[in-house]
Amino acid sequence: MTQAELRLCSLLLRENFGEIVEKVGNSLLRTGPRPLRLLVGDTGLLPDQVKKALCVLLQHGLARYEPQPRGAVEYEARGERVLRILRYPRYIYTAKTLYGDPGELLVEELLLHGHLPMSSAVARVADRLTETMEGKGKRRHSCDEEEEGEHKAKRQKQEGGSSEPPPDDGIYWQVNLERFHQHFRDQALVSAVASRMDQTSSEVVRTMLRMSEVTTASGASHTQPLSSNEIFRSLPAGYNISKAVLDQYLALLADDPLEFVGKSGDSGGGTYTVNLHKALVSLATATLESIVEERFGSRCARIFRLLLRKKHLEQKQVEDFAMIPAKEAKDMLYRMLSENLVALQEIPKTPDHAPSRTFYLYTVNVMAAARMLLHRCYKSVANLMERRHHEMRENKRLLEKSQRVEAILASMQATGAEAAQLHEVEEMITGPERQQLENLKRNVNKMDASENQVDETIFMLEAFIESTMKRP
Amino acid sequence: LGMAGRGRGRGRGQMTFNVEAVGIGKGDALPPPTLQPSPLFPALERRAVPLPGGEECEYMLALKQELRRAMRGLPYFVKPGAPRRDIERYSDKYQLSSPVDNAIDWNPDWRRLPRELKIRVRRLRKGRTAALVPKQRVALDKEEALKKLESLEKKEEEVTSEEEEEKEEEEEGKEEEEEEYDEEEHEEETDYVLSYFDNGESFGPDSDDNGDEAVY
């Protein structure tokens, strides 16, 4: 892992599991898989502390272990999985949109505890639901939770139990992050089609993706071919477009230069696939373009897009095609070059590679640029987290005071104090202090929201890089 | 022979490639050389686009903060030992550090974890005397307990022999490498078993097996 990723992993572990787990995780991530003995020596922690930390990491799937010959056990951290902690809110929110409150709570419980037996997870969710429902006493029967089955992975243990095992002893459930990632990708695709074309087109694509959920291998570059007839039958109930209109939409989608949808044959009224890889490339490229636009301005973005389309251009050509004066164009190209968004490619005209007889072409290496920006994203999130911690530390005293006052107010209200008395207690926090607290809250919220936002970009870039790496 | 780099101004920056092709014309001033590291916070030329906001973002923000709060309260958040107090107090030596056991506060499925990660639970004094699981470790436990009792009874005379006994324990602890390490060796610097100590907060015949230990 890069330094940026390591730093981010460190912060995530510390924030969610404390410094001891952070130290152990760090040691594993930086130095590689090792046995318990070495970890104790390396971290300088007490053996019991290291053991505890390892149990936590294993419980949450952030590390794994492997028995070695001669009875030793080697532990290995899973850095990529640690980075996913950033995405927990998105997983939970998505579960909510798809499956409502029970789904949301189930995913939340599973993420908080790493893995749970179904009986235990269901019990917890039921408790929480009854709490919120305040006496309606609705208990979700465990059958309902099985709808979520397709979104969860199962791990089974075959050993016999002790004298009184619960009915599902040894069977644990955890959240299937990959499946959620698939969903996010599909969401991004559909949303892109909606912006580029219209609502109906996006519904067509959504239908195609839904039909392909189980038939598409993970990492496949495109879905299995679907015939126009099949698609027509599978459209959602509310959509009353005629078959002919659907065919027109499909043709339009297939003709679009972005190539999200491709035509693969003529049987069944025309067969179509969704080009998953191409779509990811388009989405990632759009992300890159957007970043260039925001960081360097529209003219730079124009040059960038030009280079993406034309692949290789000489200095002069860039000036001409982009219709930007030479001096400005030069300046912009150098800036992007220094940021590694753009690269120079040498094409010698003569075998002796004489500089005066060599073409120097500007080009954009999308993979390299994506990697570079992804690296930057990790850094950004780490910076945001550090700053957030700093703000909290700086205001620690005031925060503690505020909490105490809240506690006093709460207990006073419970014992039925008068408004005047309550007011007096509230006044313990002065005006300027109140202002300070508000500022703090606003800043912390901003940073948290930004972290969520950057993670969206991280997802996009990671999905693209992964898809590209998987191609033969 | 006679390659590029010639005839383009003496003493000026001579590059290995044809700078004209890249766009630096003849006589153009090159930017001044950089003599110091770039500033820590470079000037922000354009402001970032404001955060999207909206219901989805608000909800995810609330979720994030709620999760953070929840995580801190769960047993998976491993807290370091008791914080050091500002002044070292005499009674600190006799306080049991929290958690009472260094054991795990939740019940993992030990069938899925390596055995070596299991932390031996320190039994309370009442539990110690009871005959329990016939494991090697518990036997060691009782042995130590008996040794401690002995040493306490002879405390006035036997300073050196106590030290010897402690050394013995340490050796035993080291021999069984795969065993959990002995908490007590590390925790206490006194001759007294910590859990035997009553700092006087609870009155009454709370007394230990050892009658002649003073209760403060």
XYZ file of C-alpha atoms in Angstrom:
688
model
C 0.000 0.000 0.000
C 1.116 3.541 -0.615
C 2.004 5.888 2.206
C -1.220 7.759 1.679
C -3.280 4.581 2.005
C -1.353 3.496 5.079
C -1.905 6.824 6.737
C -5.610 6.691 6.004
C -5.907 3.121 7.296
C -4.168 4.222 10.461
C -6.606 7.055 11.050
C -9.624 4.880 10.343
C -8.479 2.192 12.760
C -7.740 4.730 15.444
C -11.050 6.481 15.113
C -13.129 3.317 15.173
C -11.153 0.914 17.327
C -8.674 2.930 19.363
C -4.934 3.343 19.424
C -4.079 -0.177 20.424
C -5.833 -1.719 17.440
C -4.292 1.005 15.304
C -0.783 0.102 16.411
C -1.294 -3.576 15.723
C -2.969 -2.893 12.384
C -0.195 -0.522 11.412
C 2.477 -3.024 12.218
C 0.784 -5.641 10.078
C 0.142 -3.269 7.205
C 3.581 -1.755 7.098
C 5.717 -4.769 7.791
C 3.592 -7.571 6.410
C 2.188 -10.807 7.822
C 3.752 -11.933 11.085
C 3.148 -14.126 14.118
C 1.966 -12.909 17.500
C 5.397 -12.912 19.038
C 6.839 -10.476 16.545
C 3.824 -8.240 16.775
C 4.261 -7.907 20.509
C 7.892 -7.011 20.075
C 7.245 -4.627 17.236
C 4.399 -2.669 18.779
C 5.773 -2.539 22.303
C 2.310 -3.323 23.616
C 1.441 -5.868 26.258
C 0.714 -9.337 24.848
C -2.863 -9.241 26.116
C -3.432 -5.978 24.353
C -2.124 -7.356 21.089
C -4.317 -10.422 21.438
C -7.357 -8.290 22.054
C -6.540 -6.143 19.045
C -6.121 -9.176 16.817
C -9.470 -10.538 17.950
C -11.090 -7.244 17.012
C -9.413 -7.142 13.615
C -10.351 -10.745 12.878
C -13.909 -10.234 14.054
C -14.364 -7.411 11.572
C -12.650 -9.091 8.678
C -9.900 -6.471 8.725
C -7.286 -9.150 9.138
C -6.974 -12.841 8.510
C -4.830 -15.583 9.953
C -3.083 -18.542 8.519
C -1.733 -21.483 10.477
C 1.871 -22.129 9.597
C 3.794 -25.378 9.876
C 4.983 -26.137 13.405
C 1.987 -24.681 15.108
C 2.727 -21.000 14.582
C 0.035 -18.674 13.314
C 0.621 -15.793 10.949
C -1.632 -12.750 10.871
C -2.178 -10.552 7.868
C -4.016 -7.255 7.654
C -6.430 -6.519 4.799
C -5.709 -2.903 4.002
C -8.283 -2.555 1.270
C -10.995 -3.736 3.613
C -9.925 -1.165 6.222
C -10.446 1.583 3.665
C -14.028 0.422 3.213
C -14.876 1.711 6.693
C -15.222 5.082 4.993
C -18.093 3.737 2.985
C -20.186 2.365 5.861
C -22.723 5.222 5.783
C -23.291 4.626 2.092
C -23.899 0.915 2.563
C -26.377 1.568 5.330
C -28.204 4.287 3.445
C -28.440 2.138 0.330
C -29.907 -0.712 2.373
C -32.470 1.751 3.652
C -33.511 2.820 0.165
C -33.755 -0.754 -1.012
C -35.198 -2.534 1.996
C -36.482 0.076 4.393
C -35.738 0.380 8.076
C -35.204 -3.295 8.878
C -32.680 -3.538 6.055
C -30.921 -0.432 7.228
C -30.666 -1.647 10.824
C -29.561 -5.103 9.767
C -26.688 -3.787 7.678
C -25.756 -1.401 10.453
C -25.632 -4.142 13.072
C -23.591 -6.380 10.803
C -21.123 -3.602 10.081
C -20.821 -2.645 13.738
C -20.141 -6.214 14.816
C -18.291 -7.596 11.816
C -20.231 -10.819 11.631
C -23.169 -12.231 13.550
C -25.351 -15.309 13.608
C -28.717 -14.613 12.046
C -30.596 -15.240 15.276
C -28.489 -12.645 17.031
C -28.706 -10.080 14.237
C -32.448 -10.421 13.936
C -32.888 -10.096 17.686
C -30.889 -6.888 17.765
C -32.762 -5.385 14.856
C -36.089 -6.340 16.359
C -35.110 -4.665 19.613
C -34.157 -1.497 17.863
C -37.320 -1.466 15.835
C -39.493 -1.908 18.905
C -37.599 0.904 20.574
C -38.352 3.265 17.739
C -41.902 2.111 17.379
C -42.612 2.954 20.998
C -44.954 0.263 22.063
C -46.466 -0.812 18.767
C -44.573 -3.948 19.615
C -44.004 -5.038 16.063
C -41.495 -7.818 15.917
C -40.136 -8.686 12.573
C -40.310 -12.381 12.012
C -37.024 -13.829 10.943
C -38.524 -14.865 7.604
C -38.687 -11.275 6.449
C -34.986 -10.892 6.936
C -34.305 -13.651 4.476
C -35.252 -11.370 1.624
C -31.956 -9.764 2.304
C -30.284 -13.077 1.676
C -29.113 -12.190 -1.779
C -27.231 -9.274 -0.387
C -25.428 -11.100 2.322
C -22.680 -13.667 2.256
C -22.825 -16.715 4.383
C -20.028 -18.521 6.099
C -20.684 -21.876 7.615
C -18.821 -23.782 10.262
C -19.265 -27.517 10.374
C -18.152 -28.292 13.903
C -20.510 -29.770 16.431
C -21.703 -27.492 19.178
C -21.784 -27.812 22.912
C -24.747 -29.052 24.899
C -27.140 -26.226 24.048
C -26.348 -24.689 20.722
C -28.666 -22.064 19.269
C -30.406 -23.386 16.168
C -28.044 -21.577 13.818
C -24.893 -22.157 15.791
C -21.736 -21.660 13.813
C -23.425 -19.977 10.873
C -22.373 -16.378 10.529
C -23.523 -13.606 8.269
C -21.709 -10.552 7.087
C -22.324 -7.771 4.635
C -21.431 -8.527 1.032
C -19.560 -5.368 0.099
C -18.928 -6.488 -3.466
C -22.614 -6.727 -4.150
C -23.131 -3.221 -2.854
C -20.324 -2.026 -5.111
C -22.076 -3.596 -8.063
C -25.179 -1.714 -7.096
C -23.305 1.583 -6.818
C -21.833 1.041 -10.241
C -25.243 0.350 -11.711
C -26.620 3.421 -9.989
C -23.884 5.589 -11.465
C -24.520 4.153 -14.920
C -28.256 4.729 -14.803
C -27.807 8.215 -13.455
C -25.334 9.057 -16.224
C -27.756 7.863 -18.870
C -30.522 9.915 -17.291
C -28.437 13.090 -17.440
C -27.160 12.457 -20.893
C -30.410 11.376 -22.451
C -33.687 11.156 -20.544
C -35.554 9.398 -17.803
C -36.993 6.701 -20.029
C -33.623 5.748 -21.473
C -32.273 5.394 -17.977
C -35.188 3.152 -17.053
C -34.436 0.932 -20.023
C -30.830 0.626 -18.920
C -31.886 0.031 -15.341
C -34.164 -2.766 -16.492
C -31.375 -4.345 -18.496
C -29.055 -4.206 -15.507
C -31.661 -5.681 -13.219
C -32.226 -8.558 -15.581
C -28.494 -9.174 -15.698
C -27.829 -9.138 -11.969
C -27.448 -12.850 -11.580
C -26.171 -13.710 -15.023
C -23.227 -11.347 -15.050
C -19.961 -12.526 -13.565
C -18.280 -9.996 -11.304
C -15.632 -8.199 -13.295
C -17.306 -9.005 -16.592
C -16.817 -6.323 -19.186
C -20.395 -6.511 -20.441
C -23.690 -8.135 -19.577
C -25.122 -11.151 -21.316
C -27.076 -10.262 -24.465
C -30.730 -9.478 -23.877
C -33.326 -9.469 -26.621
C -35.575 -6.519 -27.146
C -38.582 -8.736 -26.489
C -37.242 -9.814 -23.122
C -36.511 -6.251 -22.165
C -39.979 -5.196 -23.176
C -41.520 -7.835 -20.935
C -39.342 -6.852 -18.006
C -39.996 -3.137 -18.011
C -41.458 -1.900 -14.738
C -45.227 -1.945 -14.496
C -45.654 1.816 -14.657
C -43.944 2.211 -17.991
C -46.372 2.230 -20.872
C -44.139 2.646 -23.854
C -44.875 0.605 -26.930
C -42.540 -2.014 -28.297
C -41.661 0.186 -31.232
C -40.716 3.056 -28.975
C -38.557 0.747 -26.889
C -36.749 -0.349 -30.025
C -36.092 3.258 -30.882
C -34.654 3.911 -27.449
C -32.433 0.883 -27.707
C -31.196 1.981 -31.098
C -30.436 5.436 -29.765
C -28.569 4.017 -26.817
C -26.538 1.730 -29.040
C -25.651 4.587 -31.373
C -24.550 6.933 -28.655
C -20.778 7.557 -28.856
C -20.385 6.771 -25.181
C -21.320 3.172 -26.014
C -22.976 2.343 -22.711
C -25.212 -0.030 -24.626
C -24.115 -2.125 -27.567
C -26.023 -4.097 -30.110
C -24.823 -7.670 -30.318
C -27.214 -9.292 -32.784
C -30.589 -9.211 -34.472
C -32.449 -12.185 -33.040
C -35.488 -11.624 -30.846
C -35.966 -8.168 -32.242
C -32.356 -7.217 -31.657
C -30.083 -8.236 -28.820
C -28.337 -5.699 -26.686
C -25.782 -5.667 -23.907
C -24.654 -3.096 -21.422
C -20.969 -2.342 -21.878
C -19.953 -2.267 -18.259
C -16.280 -1.660 -18.799
C -16.774 1.068 -21.374
C -19.261 2.707 -19.063
C -16.761 2.698 -16.226
C -14.150 4.222 -18.513
C -16.564 6.985 -19.474
C -17.509 7.640 -15.887
C -13.906 7.739 -14.717
C -12.927 9.983 -17.592
C -15.779 12.317 -16.790
C -14.507 12.439 -13.224
C -11.021 13.346 -14.447
C -12.379 16.029 -16.747
C -14.414 17.477 -13.954
C -11.399 17.622 -11.658
C -9.320 19.387 -14.306
C -12.130 21.834 -14.895
C -12.449 22.715 -11.236
C -8.737 22.900 -10.497
C -7.377 24.528 -13.602
C -10.303 26.189 -15.324
C -12.412 25.636 -18.426
C -9.654 26.318 -20.923
C -7.410 23.718 -19.404
C -10.364 21.375 -19.381
C -10.864 22.046 -23.060
C -7.270 21.081 -23.798
C -7.607 18.023 -21.592
C -10.730 16.819 -23.362
C -9.066 17.489 -26.694
C -6.136 15.309 -25.762
C -8.484 12.572 -24.585
C -10.180 12.508 -27.941
C -7.184 12.927 -30.186
C -4.847 10.842 -28.048
C -1.590 12.492 -29.212
C -1.074 16.072 -30.285
C 1.882 18.318 -30.849
C 2.162 21.665 -29.151
C 1.127 23.509 -32.283
C -1.830 21.250 -32.906
C -3.114 21.810 -29.407
C -3.059 25.538 -29.937
C -4.910 25.217 -33.216
C -7.568 22.730 -32.239
C -8.312 24.279 -28.878
C -8.320 27.767 -30.355
C -6.233 29.072 -27.502
C -3.321 31.477 -28.014
C 0.085 29.833 -27.983
C 1.386 31.390 -24.808
C -1.665 30.444 -22.785
C -1.821 26.955 -24.208
C 1.822 26.422 -23.412
C 1.364 27.557 -19.856
C -1.622 25.314 -19.317
C 0.072 22.297 -20.789
C 3.083 22.750 -18.536
C 0.909 23.089 -15.474
C -0.934 19.904 -16.274
C 2.357 18.254 -17.118
C 3.803 19.199 -13.760
C 0.750 17.707 -12.085
C 1.161 14.516 -14.117
C -2.263 14.808 -15.663
C -0.683 15.039 -19.066
C 2.446 13.321 -20.378
C 4.961 13.880 -23.169
C 5.582 11.154 -25.663
C 8.690 11.175 -27.827
C 8.496 9.901 -31.377
C 11.877 9.958 -33.069
C 11.971 10.593 -36.803
C 15.492 9.360 -37.213
C 17.256 6.428 -35.603
C 19.609 8.689 -33.730
C 16.805 10.227 -31.702
C 18.017 13.716 -32.425
C 15.866 16.133 -30.510
C 15.534 18.470 -33.458
C 14.171 15.596 -35.474
C 11.789 14.167 -32.908
C 8.107 14.603 -32.423
C 7.040 15.555 -28.947
C 3.449 14.715 -28.418
C 1.227 15.530 -25.522
C -1.026 12.770 -24.362
C -3.257 11.765 -21.485
C -2.609 8.419 -19.874
C -5.992 7.784 -18.308
C -4.904 4.919 -16.075
C -1.939 6.848 -14.705
C -4.005 9.956 -14.174
C -6.713 7.965 -12.421
C -4.171 6.350 -10.119
C -2.605 9.662 -9.338
C -5.929 11.250 -8.489
C -6.986 8.275 -6.425
C -3.806 8.647 -4.421
C -4.696 12.293 -3.952
C -8.157 11.331 -2.736
C -6.708 9.129 -0.030
C -4.536 12.008 1.061
C -7.500 14.351 1.093
C -9.592 12.140 3.299
C -6.692 11.633 5.673
C -6.188 15.396 5.859
C -9.858 15.966 6.494
C -9.857 13.429 9.313
C -6.770 14.887 10.932
C -8.168 18.344 10.781
C -11.439 17.189 12.234
C -9.647 15.518 15.140
C -7.650 18.672 15.642
C -10.773 20.814 15.824
C -12.304 18.479 18.366
C -9.165 18.456 20.475
C -8.894 22.233 20.427
C -12.425 22.582 21.707
C -12.323 19.693 24.118
C -12.842 21.754 27.239
C -15.792 23.597 25.784
C -17.341 20.388 24.483
C -17.077 18.742 27.883
C -18.662 21.763 29.511
C -21.474 21.699 26.994
C -22.097 18.022 27.649
C -22.223 18.587 31.384
C -24.719 21.377 30.963
C -26.847 19.164 28.720
C -26.786 16.440 31.340
C -27.792 18.863 34.079
C -30.607 20.251 31.962
C -31.857 16.785 31.166
C -31.959 15.715 34.776
C -33.586 18.997 35.788
C -36.255 18.576 33.191
C -36.893 15.054 34.359
C -37.487 16.297 37.892
C -39.750 19.031 36.590
C -37.755 22.197 37.077
C -39.206 25.572 36.206
C -38.386 27.451 33.051
C -36.479 30.114 34.964
C -34.222 27.546 36.579
C -33.578 25.840 33.282
C -32.761 29.160 31.721
C -30.257 29.852 34.453
C -28.451 26.625 33.706
C -28.470 27.313 30.002
C -26.805 30.629 30.696
C -23.813 28.774 32.031
C -22.732 28.655 28.439
C -21.996 32.191 27.382
C -22.932 33.767 24.079
C -19.446 33.640 22.573
C -19.112 30.045 23.751
C -22.342 29.162 22.055
C -21.046 30.750 18.905
C -17.851 28.786 19.175
C -19.792 25.559 19.551
C -21.892 26.372 16.529
C -18.820 27.076 14.450
C -17.284 23.835 15.598
C -20.379 21.884 14.687
C -20.571 23.503 11.295
C -16.924 22.800 10.547
C -17.052 19.214 11.727
C -20.179 18.599 9.670
C -18.515 20.071 6.635
C -15.510 17.841 7.033
C -17.590 14.736 7.595
C -19.721 15.500 4.558
C -16.573 16.107 2.518
C -15.172 12.759 3.556
C -18.342 11.086 2.308
C -18.081 13.049 -0.900
C -14.469 12.129 -1.582
C -15.299 8.480 -0.978
C -17.707 8.645 -3.904
C -14.850 9.703 -6.138
C -12.646 7.033 -4.618
C -15.243 4.427 -5.496
C -15.513 5.613 -9.076
C -11.777 5.604 -9.682
C -11.213 2.303 -7.905
C -13.989 0.630 -9.915
C -12.464 1.877 -13.144
C -8.936 0.796 -12.248
C -10.143 -2.613 -11.119
C -12.177 -3.150 -14.269
C -9.246 -2.163 -16.464
C -6.842 -4.433 -14.602
C -9.170 -7.384 -15.030
C -9.211 -7.183 -18.802
C -6.949 -9.684 -20.486
C 27.779 14.111 -34.471
C 27.035 17.747 -34.014
C 23.814 17.216 -32.186
C 21.244 19.500 -30.711
C 22.231 21.794 -27.903
C 24.567 23.744 -30.093
C 23.954 27.214 -31.313
C 21.149 28.051 -29.019
C 22.684 30.613 -26.725
C 25.799 29.977 -24.729
C 25.608 29.184 -21.089
C 21.871 28.986 -21.043
C 19.929 25.954 -19.987
C 20.800 23.321 -22.531
C 18.263 20.568 -22.653
C 18.549 17.107 -24.081
C 15.517 17.649 -26.252
C 14.564 20.275 -28.724
C 12.888 22.914 -26.638
C 11.398 24.558 -29.679
C 9.273 21.550 -30.330
C 7.789 21.848 -26.880
C 7.093 25.478 -27.391
C 9.911 27.424 -25.725
C 10.964 29.770 -28.455
C 14.374 31.362 -28.880
C 15.139 34.119 -26.464
C 12.188 33.267 -24.231
C 12.904 33.737 -20.559
C 12.783 30.520 -18.645
C 11.111 30.712 -15.223
C 13.547 31.327 -12.345
C 14.983 28.237 -10.643
C 13.210 26.989 -7.534
C 15.353 27.523 -4.461
C 13.041 26.394 -1.687
C 10.397 23.750 -1.122
C 6.912 24.693 -2.251
C 4.819 26.461 0.389
C 2.858 24.326 2.835
C -0.425 25.873 1.800
C -0.152 27.012 -1.782
C -2.438 29.846 -2.768
C -5.907 28.662 -3.679
C -6.649 29.991 -7.117
C -10.239 28.967 -7.335
C -12.632 27.922 -4.620
C -13.951 24.407 -4.495
C -17.486 23.710 -5.607
C -19.809 23.754 -2.581
C -20.867 20.409 -1.150
C -23.982 18.979 -2.798
C -26.214 18.869 0.283
C -29.701 17.475 0.048
C -31.574 14.807 1.928
C -29.318 11.942 0.997
C -26.176 13.778 2.081
C -27.731 14.950 5.314
C -28.809 11.461 6.184
C -25.426 9.948 5.408
C -23.754 12.658 7.458
C -25.956 11.843 10.435
C -25.267 8.131 9.908
C -21.532 8.721 9.863
C -21.531 10.632 13.130
C -23.895 8.173 14.734
C -21.706 5.234 13.713
C -18.646 6.923 15.157
C -20.419 7.397 18.462
C -21.672 3.821 18.480
C -18.261 2.353 17.676
C -16.683 4.059 20.656
C -19.134 2.406 22.985
C -18.701 -1.105 21.665
C -16.264 -3.598 23.205
C -14.292 -3.605 19.946
C -12.941 -0.190 20.845
C -9.912 -1.252 22.815
C -9.100 1.373 25.395
C -5.585 1.729 26.695
C -4.957 1.103 30.404
C -6.161 3.471 33.086
C -4.867 6.977 32.396
C -1.994 8.147 34.490
C -3.050 10.398 37.252
C -1.413 13.759 37.795
C 0.163 12.787 41.111
C 1.236 9.318 41.857
C -0.738 8.196 44.780
C 0.216 5.486 47.190
C -3.085 3.763 46.739
C -2.557 3.521 42.992
C -0.416 0.496 43.590
C -3.325 -1.268 45.139
C -5.979 -0.364 42.660
C -7.107 -2.950 40.222
C -6.690 -1.503 36.779
C -9.738 -1.647 34.598
C -10.838 -3.794 33.005
C -10.586 -6.236 35.849
C -9.713 -8.939 33.434
C -7.693 -8.035 30.444
C -9.984 -10.453 28.761
C -12.291 -9.632 25.930
C -15.581 -7.987 26.758
C -17.472 -9.857 24.134
C -17.786 -13.507 23.231
C -16.059 -14.354 20.014
C -16.512 -17.781 18.565
C -13.282 -19.424 19.629
C -13.756 -22.133 17.055
C -12.918 -19.557 14.431
C -9.938 -17.954 16.104
C -6.447 -19.203 16.878
C -6.133 -20.626 20.362
C -3.175 -18.449 21.200
C -5.372 -15.353 21.249
C -7.353 -16.548 24.228
C -6.600 -14.417 27.275
C -6.736 -16.217 30.564
C -9.429 -14.797 32.752
C -8.268 -13.737 36.184
C -10.596 -15.372 38.597
C -11.697 -13.455 41.669
C -10.481 -14.708 44.987
C -13.679 -16.637 45.646
C -13.405 -18.425 42.377
C -9.832 -19.348 42.952
C -10.402 -21.645 45.818
C -13.127 -23.572 44.020
C -12.058 -26.651 42.158
C -12.558 -25.843 38.511
C -11.633 -26.802 35.012
C -8.762 -29.189 35.272
C -6.443 -27.317 32.970
C -2.783 -26.838 33.404
C -3.224 -23.112 33.679
C -5.645 -23.267 36.535
C -3.312 -25.552 38.396
C -0.634 -22.956 37.979
C -3.120 -20.462 39.286
C -3.735 -22.344 42.458
C -0.098 -23.002 42.906
C 0.639 -19.335 42.749
C -2.207 -18.522 45.066
C -0.872 -20.926 47.638
C 2.578 -19.526 47.201
C 1.264 -16.062 47.735
C -0.520 -17.108 50.870
C 2.644 -18.610 52.172
C 4.645 -15.557 51.421
C 2.109 -13.304 53.064
C 2.151 -15.290 56.243
C 5.867 -15.049 56.464
C 6.028 -11.544 55.140
C 8.048 -10.007 57.892
C 10.915 -12.381 57.657
C 10.971 -13.623 54.177
C 11.863 -10.795 51.908
C 14.493 -12.719 50.053
C 12.556 -15.956 49.816
C 9.610 -14.073 48.369
C 11.819 -12.697 45.703
C 12.972 -16.176 44.986
C 9.424 -17.362 44.676
C 8.563 -14.583 42.325
C 11.518 -15.509 40.215
C 10.305 -19.086 40.199
C 6.953 -17.971 38.965
C 8.544 -15.956 36.246
C 10.539 -18.916 35.147
C 7.503 -21.102 35.102
C 5.680 -18.510 33.137
C 8.459 -18.396 30.581
C 8.755 -22.137 30.223
C 5.269 -22.532 28.971
C 5.723 -20.295 26.031
C 2.438 -20.974 24.392
C 0.618 -20.139 27.606
C -0.716 -16.705 28.299
C 1.759 -14.568 30.119
C 1.299 -14.011 33.801
C -0.628 -10.841 34.386
C 0.333 -10.588 37.975
C 4.016 -10.335 37.358
C 3.476 -7.241 35.379
C 0.664 -5.638 37.252
C 1.858 -5.627 40.764
C 4.959 -4.336 42.320
C 3.865 -5.359 45.751
C 3.969 -8.603 47.605
C 0.256 -8.588 47.978
C -2.205 -10.042 45.580
C -4.072 -7.042 44.241
C -7.487 -8.569 44.361
C -7.031 -9.227 48.030
C -6.691 -5.570 48.746
C -9.684 -3.717 50.020
C -9.261 0.014 49.932
C -11.937 0.471 52.480
C -14.729 1.623 50.215
C -16.915 -1.276 51.084
C -17.352 -1.995 54.734
C -18.299 -5.083 56.490
C -17.017 -8.576 56.687
C -15.868 -8.438 53.158
C -12.777 -10.018 54.447
C -10.446 -12.180 52.539
C -9.094 -15.533 53.329
C -6.230 -13.798 54.946
C -7.156 -12.584 58.342
C -4.091 -10.674 59.309
C -4.053 -8.329 56.402
C -4.908 -4.827 57.468
C -7.939 -3.134 56.062
C -7.394 0.535 55.479
